[in-house]
PDB file of C-alpha atoms in Angstrom:
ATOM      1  CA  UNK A   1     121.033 108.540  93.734  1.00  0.00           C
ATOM      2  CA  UNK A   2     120.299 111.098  96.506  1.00  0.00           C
ATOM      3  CA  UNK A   3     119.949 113.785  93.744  1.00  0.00           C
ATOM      4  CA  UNK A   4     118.303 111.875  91.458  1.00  0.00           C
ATOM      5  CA  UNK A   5     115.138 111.305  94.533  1.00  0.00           C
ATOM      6  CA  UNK A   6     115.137 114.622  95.360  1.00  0.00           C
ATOM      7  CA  UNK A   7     114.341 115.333  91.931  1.00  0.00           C
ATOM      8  CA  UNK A   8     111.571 113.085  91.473  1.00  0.00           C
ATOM      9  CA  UNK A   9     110.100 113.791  94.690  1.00  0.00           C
ATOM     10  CA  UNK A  10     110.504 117.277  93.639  1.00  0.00           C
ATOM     11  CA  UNK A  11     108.805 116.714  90.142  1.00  0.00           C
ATOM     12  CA  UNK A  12     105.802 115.062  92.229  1.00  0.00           C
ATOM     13  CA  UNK A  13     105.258 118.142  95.149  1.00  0.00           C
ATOM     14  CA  UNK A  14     106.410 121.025  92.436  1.00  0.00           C
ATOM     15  CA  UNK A  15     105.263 119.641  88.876  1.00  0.00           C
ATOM     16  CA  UNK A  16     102.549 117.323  88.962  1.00  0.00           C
ATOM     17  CA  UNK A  17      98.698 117.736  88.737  1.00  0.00           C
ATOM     18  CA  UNK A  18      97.083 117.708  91.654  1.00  0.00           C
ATOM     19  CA  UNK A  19     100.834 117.413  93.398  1.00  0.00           C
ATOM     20  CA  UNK A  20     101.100 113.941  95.486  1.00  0.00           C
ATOM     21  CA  UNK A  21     103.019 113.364  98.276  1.00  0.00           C
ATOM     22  CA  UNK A  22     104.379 110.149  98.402  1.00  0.00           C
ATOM     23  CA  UNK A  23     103.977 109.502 102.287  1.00  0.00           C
ATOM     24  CA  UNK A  24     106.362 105.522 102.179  1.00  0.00           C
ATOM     25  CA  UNK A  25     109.616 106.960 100.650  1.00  0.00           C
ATOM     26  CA  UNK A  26     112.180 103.995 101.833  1.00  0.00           C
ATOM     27  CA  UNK A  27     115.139 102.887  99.685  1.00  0.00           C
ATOM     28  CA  UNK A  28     113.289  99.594  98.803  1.00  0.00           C
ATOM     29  CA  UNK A  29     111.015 102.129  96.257  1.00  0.00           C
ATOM     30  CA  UNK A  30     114.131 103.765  94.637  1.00  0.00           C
ATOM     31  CA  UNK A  31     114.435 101.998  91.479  1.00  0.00           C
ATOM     32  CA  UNK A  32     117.160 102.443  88.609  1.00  0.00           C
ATOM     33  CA  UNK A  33     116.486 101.735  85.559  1.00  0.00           C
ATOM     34  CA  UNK A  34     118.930 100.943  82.605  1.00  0.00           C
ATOM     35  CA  UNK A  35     120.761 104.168  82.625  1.00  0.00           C
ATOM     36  CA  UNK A  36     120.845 104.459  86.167  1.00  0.00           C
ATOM     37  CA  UNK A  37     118.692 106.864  86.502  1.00  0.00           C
ATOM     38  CA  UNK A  38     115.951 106.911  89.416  1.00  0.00           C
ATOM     39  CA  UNK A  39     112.738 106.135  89.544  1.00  0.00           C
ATOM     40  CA  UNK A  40     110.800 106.070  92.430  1.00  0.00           C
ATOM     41  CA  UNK A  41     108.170 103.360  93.251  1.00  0.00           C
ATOM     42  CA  UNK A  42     104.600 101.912  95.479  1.00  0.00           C
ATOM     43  CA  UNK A  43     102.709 105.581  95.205  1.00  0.00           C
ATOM     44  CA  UNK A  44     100.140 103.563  95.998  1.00  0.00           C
ATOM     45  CA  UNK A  45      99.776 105.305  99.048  1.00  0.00           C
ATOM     46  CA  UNK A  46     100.100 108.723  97.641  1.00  0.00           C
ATOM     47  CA  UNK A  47      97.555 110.990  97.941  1.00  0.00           C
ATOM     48  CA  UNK A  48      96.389 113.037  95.112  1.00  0.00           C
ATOM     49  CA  UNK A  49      96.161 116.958  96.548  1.00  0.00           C
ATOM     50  CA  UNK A  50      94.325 119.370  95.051  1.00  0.00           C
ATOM     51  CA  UNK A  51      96.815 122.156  93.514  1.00  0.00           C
ATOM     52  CA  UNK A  52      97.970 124.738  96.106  1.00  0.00           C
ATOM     53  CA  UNK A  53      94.320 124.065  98.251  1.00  0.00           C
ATOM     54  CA  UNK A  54      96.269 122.083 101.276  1.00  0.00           C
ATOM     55  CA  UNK A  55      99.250 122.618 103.016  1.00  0.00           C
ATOM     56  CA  UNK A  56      98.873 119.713 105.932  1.00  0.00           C
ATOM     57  CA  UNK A  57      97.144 116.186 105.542  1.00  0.00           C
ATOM     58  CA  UNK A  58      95.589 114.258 108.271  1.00  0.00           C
ATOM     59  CA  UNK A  59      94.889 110.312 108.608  1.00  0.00           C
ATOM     60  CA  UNK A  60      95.960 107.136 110.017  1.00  0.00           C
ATOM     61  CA  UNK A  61      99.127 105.799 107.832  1.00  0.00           C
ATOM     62  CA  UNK A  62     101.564 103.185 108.740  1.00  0.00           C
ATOM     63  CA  UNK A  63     104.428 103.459 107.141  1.00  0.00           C
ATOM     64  CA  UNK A  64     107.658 100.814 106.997  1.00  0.00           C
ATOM     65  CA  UNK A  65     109.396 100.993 110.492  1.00  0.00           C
ATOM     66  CA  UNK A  66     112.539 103.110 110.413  1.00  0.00           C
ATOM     67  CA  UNK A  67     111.316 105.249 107.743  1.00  0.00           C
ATOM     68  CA  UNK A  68     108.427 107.057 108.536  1.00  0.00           C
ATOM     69  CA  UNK A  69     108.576 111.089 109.328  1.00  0.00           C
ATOM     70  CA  UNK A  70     108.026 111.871 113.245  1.00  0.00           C
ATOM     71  CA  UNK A  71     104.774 113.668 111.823  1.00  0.00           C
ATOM     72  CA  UNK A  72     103.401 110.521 111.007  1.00  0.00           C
ATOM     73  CA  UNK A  73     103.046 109.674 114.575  1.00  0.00           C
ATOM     74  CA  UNK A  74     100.779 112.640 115.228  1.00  0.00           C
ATOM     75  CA  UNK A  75      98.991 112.001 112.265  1.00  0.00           C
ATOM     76  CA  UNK A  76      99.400 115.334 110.260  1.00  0.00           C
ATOM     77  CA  UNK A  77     102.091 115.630 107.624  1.00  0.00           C
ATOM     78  CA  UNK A  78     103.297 117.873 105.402  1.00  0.00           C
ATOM     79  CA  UNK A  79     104.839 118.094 101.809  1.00  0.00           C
ATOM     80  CA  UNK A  80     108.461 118.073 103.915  1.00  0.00           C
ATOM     81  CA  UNK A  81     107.413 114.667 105.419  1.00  0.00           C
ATOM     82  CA  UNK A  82     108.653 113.257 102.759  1.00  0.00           C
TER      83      UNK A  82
END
């Protein structure tokens, strides 16, 4: 299962476009479906970036206690925040 997230989350940074950072990666929103395969879930709060033109991300986010990246407190993040 630990592959099978780093994949996806790769797949969203690497492949997608704009890429999106996820930003609320928590167990609750890794999902397998009938083959057991992942999927990941709630990128509702994923920002879209535009390809290559950011590295860092700014803004207020509150993310599920426990979980959240110690760059969230300062308010800047990065693609390895997630």
């Amino acid at each position: 299962m630990a592959l099978g997230t780093a994949r996806a989350l790769e797949y969203l940074h690497e492949q997608c476009q704009p890429p999106v950072v996820h930003r609320n990666l928590k167990s609750a929103n890794v999902l397998l479906d009938d083959d057991l395969s992942v999927r990941v879930s709630d990128c509702g709060l994923a920002p879209l970036i535009a390809s290559g033109s950011v590295t860092q991300l700014s803004g207020n986010l509150q993310s599920a206690y426990g979980y959240g990246a110690p760059e969230f407190e300062s308010g800047t993040y990065t693609y390895q925040s997630d």
